[in-house]
Short mmCIF file of C-alpha atoms in Angstrom, two decimals:
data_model
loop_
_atom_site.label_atom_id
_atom_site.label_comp_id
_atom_site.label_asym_id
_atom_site.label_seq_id
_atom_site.Cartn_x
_atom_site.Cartn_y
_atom_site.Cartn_z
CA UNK A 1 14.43 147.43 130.77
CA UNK A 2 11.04 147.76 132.95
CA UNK A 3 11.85 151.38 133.94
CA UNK A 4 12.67 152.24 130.44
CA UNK A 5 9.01 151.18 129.27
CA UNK A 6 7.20 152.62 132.42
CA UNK A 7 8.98 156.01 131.81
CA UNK A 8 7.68 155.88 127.81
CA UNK A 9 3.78 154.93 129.12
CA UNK A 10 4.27 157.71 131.64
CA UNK A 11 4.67 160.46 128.87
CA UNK A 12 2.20 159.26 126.87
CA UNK A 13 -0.12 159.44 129.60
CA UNK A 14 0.67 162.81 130.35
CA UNK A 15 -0.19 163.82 126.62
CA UNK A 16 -4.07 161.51 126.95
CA UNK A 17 -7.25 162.94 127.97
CA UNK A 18 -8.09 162.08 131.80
CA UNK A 19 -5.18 159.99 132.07
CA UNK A 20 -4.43 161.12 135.98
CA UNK A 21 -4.82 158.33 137.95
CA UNK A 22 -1.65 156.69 137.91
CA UNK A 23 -2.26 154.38 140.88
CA UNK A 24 -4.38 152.23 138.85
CA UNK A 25 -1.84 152.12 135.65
CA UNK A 26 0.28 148.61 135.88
CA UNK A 27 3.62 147.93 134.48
CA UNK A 28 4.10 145.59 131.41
CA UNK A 29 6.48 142.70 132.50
CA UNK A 30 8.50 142.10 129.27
CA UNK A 31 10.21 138.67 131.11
CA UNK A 32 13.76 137.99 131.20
CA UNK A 33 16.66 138.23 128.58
CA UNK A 34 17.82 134.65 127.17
CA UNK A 35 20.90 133.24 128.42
CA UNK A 36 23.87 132.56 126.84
CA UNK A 37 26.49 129.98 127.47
CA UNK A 38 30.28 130.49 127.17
CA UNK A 39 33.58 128.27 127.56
CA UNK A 40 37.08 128.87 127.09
CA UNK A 41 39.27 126.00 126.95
CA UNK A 42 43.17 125.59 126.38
CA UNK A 43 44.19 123.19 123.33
CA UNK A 44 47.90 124.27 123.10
CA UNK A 45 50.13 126.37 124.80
CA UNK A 46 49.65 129.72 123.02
CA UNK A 47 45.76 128.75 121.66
CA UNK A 48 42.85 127.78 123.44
CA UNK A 49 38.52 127.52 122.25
CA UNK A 50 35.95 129.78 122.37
CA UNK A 51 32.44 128.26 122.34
CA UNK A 52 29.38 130.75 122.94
CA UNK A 53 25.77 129.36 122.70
CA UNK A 54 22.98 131.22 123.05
CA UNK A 55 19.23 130.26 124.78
CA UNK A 56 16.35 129.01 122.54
CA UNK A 57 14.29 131.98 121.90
CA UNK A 58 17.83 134.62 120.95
CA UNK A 59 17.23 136.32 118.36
CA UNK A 60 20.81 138.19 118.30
CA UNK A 61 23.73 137.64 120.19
CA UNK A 62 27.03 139.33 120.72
CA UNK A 63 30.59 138.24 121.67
CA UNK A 64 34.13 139.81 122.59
CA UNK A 65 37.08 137.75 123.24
CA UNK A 66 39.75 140.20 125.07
CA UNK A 67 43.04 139.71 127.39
CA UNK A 68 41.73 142.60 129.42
CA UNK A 69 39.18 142.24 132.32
CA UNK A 70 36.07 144.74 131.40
CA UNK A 71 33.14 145.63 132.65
CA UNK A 72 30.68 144.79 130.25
CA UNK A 73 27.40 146.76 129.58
CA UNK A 74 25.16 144.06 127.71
CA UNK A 75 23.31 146.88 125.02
CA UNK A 76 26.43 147.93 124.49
CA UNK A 77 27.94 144.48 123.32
CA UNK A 78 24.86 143.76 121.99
CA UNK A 79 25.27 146.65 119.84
CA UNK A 80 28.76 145.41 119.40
CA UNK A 81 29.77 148.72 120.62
CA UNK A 82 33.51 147.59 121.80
CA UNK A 83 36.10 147.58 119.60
CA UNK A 84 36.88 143.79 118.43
CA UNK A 85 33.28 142.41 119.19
CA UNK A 86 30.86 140.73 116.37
CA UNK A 87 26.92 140.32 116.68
CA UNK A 88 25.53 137.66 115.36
CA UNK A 89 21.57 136.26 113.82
CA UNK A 90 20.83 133.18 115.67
CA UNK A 91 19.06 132.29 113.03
CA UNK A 92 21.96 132.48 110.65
CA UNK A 93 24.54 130.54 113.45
CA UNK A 94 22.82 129.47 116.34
CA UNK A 95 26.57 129.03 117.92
CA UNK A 96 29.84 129.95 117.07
CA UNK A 97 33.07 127.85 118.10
CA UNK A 98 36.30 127.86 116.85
CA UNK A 99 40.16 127.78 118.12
CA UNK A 100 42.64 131.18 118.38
CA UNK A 101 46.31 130.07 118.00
CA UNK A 102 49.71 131.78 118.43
CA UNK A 103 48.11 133.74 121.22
CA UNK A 104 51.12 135.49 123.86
CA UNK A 105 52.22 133.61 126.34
CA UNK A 106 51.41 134.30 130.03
CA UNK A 107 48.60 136.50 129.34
CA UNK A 108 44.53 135.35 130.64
CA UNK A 109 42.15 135.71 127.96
CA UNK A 110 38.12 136.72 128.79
CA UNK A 111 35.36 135.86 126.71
CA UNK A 112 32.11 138.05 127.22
CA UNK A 113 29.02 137.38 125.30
CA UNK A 114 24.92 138.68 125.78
CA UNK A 115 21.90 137.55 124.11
CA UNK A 116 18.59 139.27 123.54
CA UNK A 117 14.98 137.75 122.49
CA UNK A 118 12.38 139.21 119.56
CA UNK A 119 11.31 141.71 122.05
CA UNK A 120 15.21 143.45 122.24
CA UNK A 121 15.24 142.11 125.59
CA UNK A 122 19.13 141.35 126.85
CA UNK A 123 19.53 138.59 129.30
CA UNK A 124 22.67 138.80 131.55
CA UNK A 125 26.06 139.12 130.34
CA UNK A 126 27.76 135.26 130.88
CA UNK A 127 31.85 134.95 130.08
CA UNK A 128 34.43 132.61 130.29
CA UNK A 129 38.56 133.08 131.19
CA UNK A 130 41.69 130.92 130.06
CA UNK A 131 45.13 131.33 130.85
CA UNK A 132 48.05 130.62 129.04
CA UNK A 133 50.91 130.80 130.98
CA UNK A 134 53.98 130.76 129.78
CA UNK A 135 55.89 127.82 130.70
CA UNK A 136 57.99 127.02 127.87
CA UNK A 137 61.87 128.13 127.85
CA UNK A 138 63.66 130.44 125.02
CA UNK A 139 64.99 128.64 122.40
CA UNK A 140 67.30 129.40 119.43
CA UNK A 141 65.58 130.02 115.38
CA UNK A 142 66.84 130.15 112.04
CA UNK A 143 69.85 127.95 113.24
CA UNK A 144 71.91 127.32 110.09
CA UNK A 145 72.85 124.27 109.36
CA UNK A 146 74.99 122.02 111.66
CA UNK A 147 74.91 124.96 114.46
CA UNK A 148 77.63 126.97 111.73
CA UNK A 149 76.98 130.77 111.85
CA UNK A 150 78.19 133.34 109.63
CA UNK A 151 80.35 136.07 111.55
CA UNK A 152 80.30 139.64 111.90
CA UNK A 153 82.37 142.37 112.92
CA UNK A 154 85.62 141.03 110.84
CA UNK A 155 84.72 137.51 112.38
CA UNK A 156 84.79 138.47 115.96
CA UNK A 157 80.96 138.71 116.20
CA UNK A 158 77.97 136.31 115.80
CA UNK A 159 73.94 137.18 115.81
CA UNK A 160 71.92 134.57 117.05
CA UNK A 161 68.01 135.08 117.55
CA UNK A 162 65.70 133.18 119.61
CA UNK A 163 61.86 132.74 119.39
CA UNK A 164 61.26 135.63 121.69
CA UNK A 165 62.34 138.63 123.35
CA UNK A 166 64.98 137.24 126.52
CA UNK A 167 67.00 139.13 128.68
CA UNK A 168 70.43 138.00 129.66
CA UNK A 169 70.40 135.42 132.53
CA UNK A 170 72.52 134.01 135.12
CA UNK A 171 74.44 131.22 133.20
CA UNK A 172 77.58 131.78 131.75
CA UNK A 173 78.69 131.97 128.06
CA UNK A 174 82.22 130.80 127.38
CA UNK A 175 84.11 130.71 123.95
CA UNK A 176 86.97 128.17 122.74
CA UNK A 177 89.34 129.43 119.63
CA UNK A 178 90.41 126.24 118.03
CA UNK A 179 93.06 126.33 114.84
CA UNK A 180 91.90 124.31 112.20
CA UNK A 181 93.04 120.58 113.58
CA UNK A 182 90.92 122.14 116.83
CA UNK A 183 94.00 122.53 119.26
CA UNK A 184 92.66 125.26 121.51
CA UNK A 185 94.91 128.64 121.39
CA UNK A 186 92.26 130.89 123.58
CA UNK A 187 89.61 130.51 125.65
CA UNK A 188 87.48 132.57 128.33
CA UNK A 189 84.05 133.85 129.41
CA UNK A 190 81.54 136.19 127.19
CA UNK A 191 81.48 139.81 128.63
CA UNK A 192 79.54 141.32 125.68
CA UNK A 193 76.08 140.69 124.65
CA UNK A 194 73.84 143.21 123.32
CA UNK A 195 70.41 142.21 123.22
CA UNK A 196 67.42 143.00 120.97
CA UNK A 197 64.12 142.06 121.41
CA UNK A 198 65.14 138.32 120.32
CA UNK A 199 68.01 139.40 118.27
CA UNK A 200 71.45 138.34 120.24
CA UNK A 201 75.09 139.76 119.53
CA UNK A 202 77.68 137.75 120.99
CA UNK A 203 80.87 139.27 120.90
CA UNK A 204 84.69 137.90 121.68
CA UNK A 205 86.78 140.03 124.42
CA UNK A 206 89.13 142.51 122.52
CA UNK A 207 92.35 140.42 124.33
CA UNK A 208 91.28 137.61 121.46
CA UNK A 209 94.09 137.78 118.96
CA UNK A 210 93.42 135.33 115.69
CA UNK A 211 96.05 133.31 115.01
CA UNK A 212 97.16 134.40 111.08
CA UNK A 213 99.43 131.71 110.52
CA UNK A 214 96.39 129.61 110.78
CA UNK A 215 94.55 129.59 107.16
CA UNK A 216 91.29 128.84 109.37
CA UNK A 217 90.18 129.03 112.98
CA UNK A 218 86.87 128.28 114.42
CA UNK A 219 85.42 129.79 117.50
CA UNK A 220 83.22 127.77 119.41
CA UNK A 221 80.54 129.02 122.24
CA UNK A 222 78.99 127.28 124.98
CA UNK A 223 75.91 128.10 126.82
CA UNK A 224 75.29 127.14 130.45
CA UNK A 225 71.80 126.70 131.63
CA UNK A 226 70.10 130.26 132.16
CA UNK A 227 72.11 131.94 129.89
CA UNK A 228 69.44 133.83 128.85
CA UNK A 229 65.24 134.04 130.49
CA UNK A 230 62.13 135.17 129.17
CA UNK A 231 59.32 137.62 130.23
CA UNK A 232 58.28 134.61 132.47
CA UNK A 233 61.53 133.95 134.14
CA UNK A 234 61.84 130.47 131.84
CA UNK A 235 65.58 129.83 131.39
CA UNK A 236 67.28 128.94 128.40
CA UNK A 237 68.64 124.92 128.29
CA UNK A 238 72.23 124.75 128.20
CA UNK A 239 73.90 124.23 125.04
CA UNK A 240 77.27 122.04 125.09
CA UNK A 241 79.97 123.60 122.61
CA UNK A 242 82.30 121.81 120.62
CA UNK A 243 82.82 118.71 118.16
CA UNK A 244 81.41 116.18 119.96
CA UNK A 245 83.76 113.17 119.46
CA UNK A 246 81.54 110.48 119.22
CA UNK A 247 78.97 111.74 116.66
CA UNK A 248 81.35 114.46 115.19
CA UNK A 249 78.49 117.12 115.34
CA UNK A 250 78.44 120.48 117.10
CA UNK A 251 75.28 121.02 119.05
CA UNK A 252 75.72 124.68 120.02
CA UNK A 253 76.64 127.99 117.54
CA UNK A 254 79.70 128.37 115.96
CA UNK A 255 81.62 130.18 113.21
CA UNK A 256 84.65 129.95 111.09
CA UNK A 257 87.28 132.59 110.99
CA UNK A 258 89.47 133.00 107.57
CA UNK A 259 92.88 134.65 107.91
CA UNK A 260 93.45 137.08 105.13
CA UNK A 261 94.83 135.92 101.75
CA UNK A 262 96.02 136.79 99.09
CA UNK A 263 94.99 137.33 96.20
CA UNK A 264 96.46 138.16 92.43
CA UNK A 265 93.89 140.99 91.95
CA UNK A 266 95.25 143.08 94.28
CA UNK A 267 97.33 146.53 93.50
CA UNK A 268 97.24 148.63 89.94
CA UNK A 269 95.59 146.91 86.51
CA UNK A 270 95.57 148.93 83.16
CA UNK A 271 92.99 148.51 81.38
CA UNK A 272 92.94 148.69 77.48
CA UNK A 273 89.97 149.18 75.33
CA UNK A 274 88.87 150.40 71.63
CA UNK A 275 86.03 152.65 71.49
CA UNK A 276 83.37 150.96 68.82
CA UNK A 277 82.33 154.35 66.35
CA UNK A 278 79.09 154.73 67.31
CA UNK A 279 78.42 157.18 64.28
CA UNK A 280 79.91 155.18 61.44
CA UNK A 281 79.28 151.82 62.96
CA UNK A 282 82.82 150.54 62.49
CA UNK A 283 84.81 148.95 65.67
CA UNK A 284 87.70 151.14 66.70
CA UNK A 285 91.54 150.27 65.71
CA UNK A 286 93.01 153.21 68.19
CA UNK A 287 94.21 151.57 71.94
CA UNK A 288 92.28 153.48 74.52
CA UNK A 289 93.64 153.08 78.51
CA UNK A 290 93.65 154.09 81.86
CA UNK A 291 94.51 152.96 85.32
CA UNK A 292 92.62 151.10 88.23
CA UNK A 293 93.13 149.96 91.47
CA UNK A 294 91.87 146.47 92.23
CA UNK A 295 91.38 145.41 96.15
CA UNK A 296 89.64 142.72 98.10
CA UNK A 297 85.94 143.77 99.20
CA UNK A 298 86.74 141.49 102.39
CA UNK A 299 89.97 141.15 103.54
CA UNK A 300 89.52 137.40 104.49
CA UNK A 301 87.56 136.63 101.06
CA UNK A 302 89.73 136.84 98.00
CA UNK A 303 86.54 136.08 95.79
CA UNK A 304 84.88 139.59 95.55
CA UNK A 305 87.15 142.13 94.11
CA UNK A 306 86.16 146.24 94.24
CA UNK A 307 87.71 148.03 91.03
CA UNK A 308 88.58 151.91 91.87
CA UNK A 309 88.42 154.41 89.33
CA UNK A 310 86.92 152.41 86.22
CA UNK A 311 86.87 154.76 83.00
CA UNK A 312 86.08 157.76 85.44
CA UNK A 313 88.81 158.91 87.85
CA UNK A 314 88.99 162.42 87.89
CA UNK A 315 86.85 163.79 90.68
CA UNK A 316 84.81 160.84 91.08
CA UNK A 317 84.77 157.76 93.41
CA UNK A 318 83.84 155.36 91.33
CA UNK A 319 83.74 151.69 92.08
CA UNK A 320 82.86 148.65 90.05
CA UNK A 321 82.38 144.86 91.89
CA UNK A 322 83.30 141.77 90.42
CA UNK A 323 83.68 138.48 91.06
CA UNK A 324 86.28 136.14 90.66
CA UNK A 325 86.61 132.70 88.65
CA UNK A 326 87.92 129.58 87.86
CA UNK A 327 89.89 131.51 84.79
CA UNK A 328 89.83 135.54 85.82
CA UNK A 329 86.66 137.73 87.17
CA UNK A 330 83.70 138.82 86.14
CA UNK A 331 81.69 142.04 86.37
CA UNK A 332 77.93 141.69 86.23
CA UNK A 333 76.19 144.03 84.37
CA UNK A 334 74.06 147.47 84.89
CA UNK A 335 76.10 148.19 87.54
CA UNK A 336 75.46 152.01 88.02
CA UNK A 337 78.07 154.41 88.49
CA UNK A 338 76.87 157.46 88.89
CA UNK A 339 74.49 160.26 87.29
CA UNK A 340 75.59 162.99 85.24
CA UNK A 341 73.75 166.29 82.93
CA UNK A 342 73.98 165.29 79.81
CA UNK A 343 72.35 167.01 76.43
CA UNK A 344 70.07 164.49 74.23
CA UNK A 345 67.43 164.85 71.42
CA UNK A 346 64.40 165.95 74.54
CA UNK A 347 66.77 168.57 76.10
CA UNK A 348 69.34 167.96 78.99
CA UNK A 349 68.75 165.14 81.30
CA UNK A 350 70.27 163.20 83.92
CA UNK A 351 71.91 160.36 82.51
CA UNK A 352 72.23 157.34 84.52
CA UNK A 353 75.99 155.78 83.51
CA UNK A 354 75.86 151.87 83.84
CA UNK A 355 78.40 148.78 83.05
CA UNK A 356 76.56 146.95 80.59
CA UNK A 357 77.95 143.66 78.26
CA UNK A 358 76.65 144.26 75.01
CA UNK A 359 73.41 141.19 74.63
CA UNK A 360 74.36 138.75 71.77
CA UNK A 361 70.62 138.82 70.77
CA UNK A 362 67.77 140.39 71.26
CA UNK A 363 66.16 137.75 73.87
CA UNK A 364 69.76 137.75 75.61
CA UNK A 365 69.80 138.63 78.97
CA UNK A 366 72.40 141.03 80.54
CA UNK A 367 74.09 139.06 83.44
CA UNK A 368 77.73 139.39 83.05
CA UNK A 369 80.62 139.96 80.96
CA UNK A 370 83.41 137.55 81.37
CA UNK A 371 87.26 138.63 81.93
CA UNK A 372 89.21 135.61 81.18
CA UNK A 373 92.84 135.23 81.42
CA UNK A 374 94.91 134.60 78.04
CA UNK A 375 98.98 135.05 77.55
CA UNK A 376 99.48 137.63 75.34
CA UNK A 377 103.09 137.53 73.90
CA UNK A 378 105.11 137.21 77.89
CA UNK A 379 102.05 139.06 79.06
CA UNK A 380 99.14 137.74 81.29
CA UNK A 381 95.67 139.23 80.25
CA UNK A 382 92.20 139.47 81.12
CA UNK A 383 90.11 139.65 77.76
CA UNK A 384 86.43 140.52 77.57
CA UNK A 385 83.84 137.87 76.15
CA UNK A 386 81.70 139.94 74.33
CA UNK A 387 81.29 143.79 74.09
CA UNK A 388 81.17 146.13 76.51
CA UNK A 389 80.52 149.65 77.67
CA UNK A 390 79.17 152.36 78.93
CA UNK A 391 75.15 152.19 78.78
CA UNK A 392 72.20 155.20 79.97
CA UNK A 393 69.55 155.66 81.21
CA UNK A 394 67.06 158.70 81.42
CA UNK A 395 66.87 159.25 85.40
CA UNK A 396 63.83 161.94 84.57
CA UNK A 397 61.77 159.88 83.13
CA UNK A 398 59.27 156.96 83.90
CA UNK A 399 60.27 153.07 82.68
CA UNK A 400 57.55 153.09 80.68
CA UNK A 401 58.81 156.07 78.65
CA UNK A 402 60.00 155.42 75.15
CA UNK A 403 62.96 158.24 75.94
CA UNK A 404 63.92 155.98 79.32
CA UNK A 405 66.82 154.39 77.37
CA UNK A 406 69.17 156.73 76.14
CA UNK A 407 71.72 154.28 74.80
CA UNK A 408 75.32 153.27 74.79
CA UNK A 409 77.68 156.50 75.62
CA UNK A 410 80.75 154.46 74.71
CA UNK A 411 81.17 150.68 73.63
CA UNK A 412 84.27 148.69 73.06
CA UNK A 413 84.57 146.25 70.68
CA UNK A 414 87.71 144.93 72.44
CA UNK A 415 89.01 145.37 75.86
CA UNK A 416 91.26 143.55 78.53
CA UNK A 417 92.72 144.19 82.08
CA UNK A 418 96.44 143.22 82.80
CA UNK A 419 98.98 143.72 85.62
CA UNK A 420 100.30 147.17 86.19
CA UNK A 421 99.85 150.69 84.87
CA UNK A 422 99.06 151.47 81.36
CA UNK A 423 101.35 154.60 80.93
CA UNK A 424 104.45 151.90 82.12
CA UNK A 425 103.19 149.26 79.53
CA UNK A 426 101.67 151.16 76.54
CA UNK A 427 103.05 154.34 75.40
CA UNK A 428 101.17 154.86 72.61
CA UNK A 429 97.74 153.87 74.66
CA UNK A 430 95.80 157.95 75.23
CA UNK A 431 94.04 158.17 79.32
CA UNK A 432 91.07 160.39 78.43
CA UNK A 433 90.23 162.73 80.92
CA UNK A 434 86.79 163.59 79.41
CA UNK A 435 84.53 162.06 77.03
CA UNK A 436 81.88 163.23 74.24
CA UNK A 437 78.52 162.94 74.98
CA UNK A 438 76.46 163.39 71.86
CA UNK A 439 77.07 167.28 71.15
CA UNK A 440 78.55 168.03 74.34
CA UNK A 441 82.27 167.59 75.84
CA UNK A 442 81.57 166.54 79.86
CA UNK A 443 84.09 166.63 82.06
CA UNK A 444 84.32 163.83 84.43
CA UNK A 445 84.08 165.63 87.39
CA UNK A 446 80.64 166.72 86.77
CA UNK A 447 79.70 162.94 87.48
CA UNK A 448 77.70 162.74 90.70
CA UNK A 449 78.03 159.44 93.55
CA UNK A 450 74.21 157.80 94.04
CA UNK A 451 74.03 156.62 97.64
CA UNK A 452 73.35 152.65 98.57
CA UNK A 453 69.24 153.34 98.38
CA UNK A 454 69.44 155.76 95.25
CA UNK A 455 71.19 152.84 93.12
CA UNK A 456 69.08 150.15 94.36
CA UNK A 457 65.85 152.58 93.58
CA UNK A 458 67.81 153.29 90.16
CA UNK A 459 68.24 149.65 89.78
CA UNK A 460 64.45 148.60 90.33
CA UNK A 461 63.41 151.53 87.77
CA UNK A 462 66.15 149.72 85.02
CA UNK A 463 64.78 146.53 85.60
CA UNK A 464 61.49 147.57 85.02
CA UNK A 465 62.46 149.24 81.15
CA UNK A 466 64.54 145.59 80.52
CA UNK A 467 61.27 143.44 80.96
CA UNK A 468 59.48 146.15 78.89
CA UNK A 469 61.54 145.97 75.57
CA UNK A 470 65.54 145.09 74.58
CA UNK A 471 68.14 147.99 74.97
CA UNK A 472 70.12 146.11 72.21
#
């Protein structure tokens, strides 16, 4: 700072009258900077604290805590000129202190700080280091509940995740395939692991044949120690698989594999319906039908049922989900099936199509509309619990729009599923192949798919309108 203030009395003496004689002029000493005092001390593994005092007589002082090493010019931290530092008034907090947690593991942390005095005077810059090295071993998260994981891959799979990013170690992984009574049928050594940051995919060798005969079979894996390391060359502890026979718990991951089943929604169900007269306001007396195709979403889970070709099957894909019950299925509602051009009162629009129950009152909530079975006659039926139909929306327009909801299409004031193909069991029942909307005849092939992020966007947008006003 001294040459700084001799340079500034130097030019002014250069500007003053007779002011030649610089032999005689004598520098101003301005003293020294105050000090400041720093620690850094470990409290946890991944925190330690900072304390940073500062001299009697600071006026400001400025910190940075960093895990790089830097060579610190004190104006500029006491300008707080790096990124991340803070100045501080004495006056205000003549010390700060105070503990930084979840901090990484094996890194060394460096705590600079510099104080000046009323006359902008810095003393010298004073810091502190910690390390935190990491000494603790990876370890296994979000482990469900008695170490029993949910498969992948058509149960041959299983994601586990640890609390970091590991690498795959030394120690071997084996696998035991128990039937149900756990009598081993195959057994071996993990080849396949694909790794992820922390994410792990354990996968069983292709030669692994479930046994279908067997209505379950678990798979049980067992980690030696080392299996998998860390950044800091920690090992994983082993992890014993099995049922341990004294406490009849499993410490280490495992899943359950179900062999398909069968299921009685499977193959072609008519379904039967009478359009409600929209216009006159009168339910419908004239049997409507057409075929579907029911199938199991998941082959080894007979509760979730996929329904081809509902009410539009020319041209389109269509698909409805459902779920089944103690006494049938049931299909939740809004489920959107697609978008089509269709002409209303503001002009032509694209109509989103939706499965929608028909709310018993205006404060009723759509959730679901029930298929129950009944015997009809020697028949076995599915018959709705309340009305049902086809419901749209305005995809144009915002949710807040009064022209948002367009309205039922087509509502049926009775309907039921049953075993086997309409044309076989009701002559008399008409398949439509296209259907009146408002002024205009559509054909069905004219409806377009929506993708897996278009219907959940479509979705949000509907959910919006509901909490906004009834679509009764």
């Amino acid at each position: 700072m001294k040459k700084y203030i001799i340079g500034l009395f130097s030019a002014i003496c250069l500007m003053g009258a007779g002011c030649t004689e610089f032999e005689d002029f004598t520098p101003v000493d301005m003293g020294e900077g105050p000090a400041v005092t720093v620690t850094a001390e470990k409290t946890a593994v991944d925190a330690f604290k900072v304390t940073i005092t500062p001299a009697e007589g600071t006026v400001y002082y400025s910190y940075i805590v960093t895990d790089e090493a830097m060579t610190v010019d004190p104006d500029q931290l006491l300008q707080a000129k790096y990124e991340g530092s803070t100045l501080v008034k004495a006056a205000e907090k003549p010390s700060v202190s105070g503990t930084l947690s979840n901090q990484n593991l094996g890194a060394t942390y460096y705590v600079y700080a510099v104080a000046s005095n009323e006359k902008g005077v810095c003393g010298a810059v004073a810091s502190a280091s910690v390390e935190l090295p990491d000494e603790e071993a990876p370890y296994l998260v979000n482990v469900p509940d008695g170490n029993k994981y949910k498969a992948t891959n058509g149960g041959r799979s299983v994601v586990l995740t640890f609390n970091e990013t590991v690498v795959r170690g030394s120690g071997a992984i084996t696998y035991d395939v128990t039937k149900g009574n756990l009598t081993s049928y195959a057994n071996g050594t993990i080849e396949s692991v694909a790794i992820n940051n922390e994410s792990v995919t354990i996968t069983l060798p292709e030669s692994v044949v479930f046994d279908e005969n067997e209505a379950v079979s678990y798979v049980f894996l067992d980690f030696a120690e080392g299996a998998f390391a860390d950044a800091g060359g920690n090992q994983s502890a082993a992890l014993v698989g099995g049922v341990d026979e004294e406490t009849q718990t499993v410490a280490a991951p495992y899943w359950e594999y179900t062999a398909a089943q069968e299921s009685d929604f499977t193959g072609t169900f008519g379904f039967l319906f009478y359009q409600y007269d929209l216009q006159t306001q009168q339910p419908g007396s004239t049997p409507m039908g057409f075929d579907t195709e029911f199938s199991l979403k998941h082959a080894n889970n007979p509760d979730t049922l996929v329904i081809d070709h509902f009410y539009f099957k020319d041209g389109y894909p269509n698909q409805l989900e459902a779920e089944v019950t103690d006494n049938g299925f049931r299909i939740a509602d809004l489920q959107i099936m697609g978008v089509m051009q269709v002409e209303t009162n503001v002009g032509m629009v694209n109509a989103i199509f939706t499965f929608a129950g028909l709310p018993e009152s205006e404060t009723d909530n759509f959730e679901y509309v029930n298929f129950a079975e009944k015997a009809q006659g020697d028949e076995v039926v599915y018959a709705q619990d309340r009305w049902c139909g086809l419901y749209c929306f305005n995809a144009d327009a915002d949710p807040s729009d009064s022209n948002f909801s367009l309205g039922w299409y087509d509502l049926w004031n009775a309907s039921l599923f049953f075993k086997g193909s309409v044309q076989a069991a009701a002559a008399n029942t008409n398949i439509p192949s296209s259907i009146k909307l408002l002024k205009n005849e559509m054909k069905l092939s004219e409806m377009k798919p929506l993708s897996a992020t278009e219907k959940l966007h479509m979705q949000s947008l509907i959910r919006q309108n509901l909490k906004m006003k009834s679509i009764r």
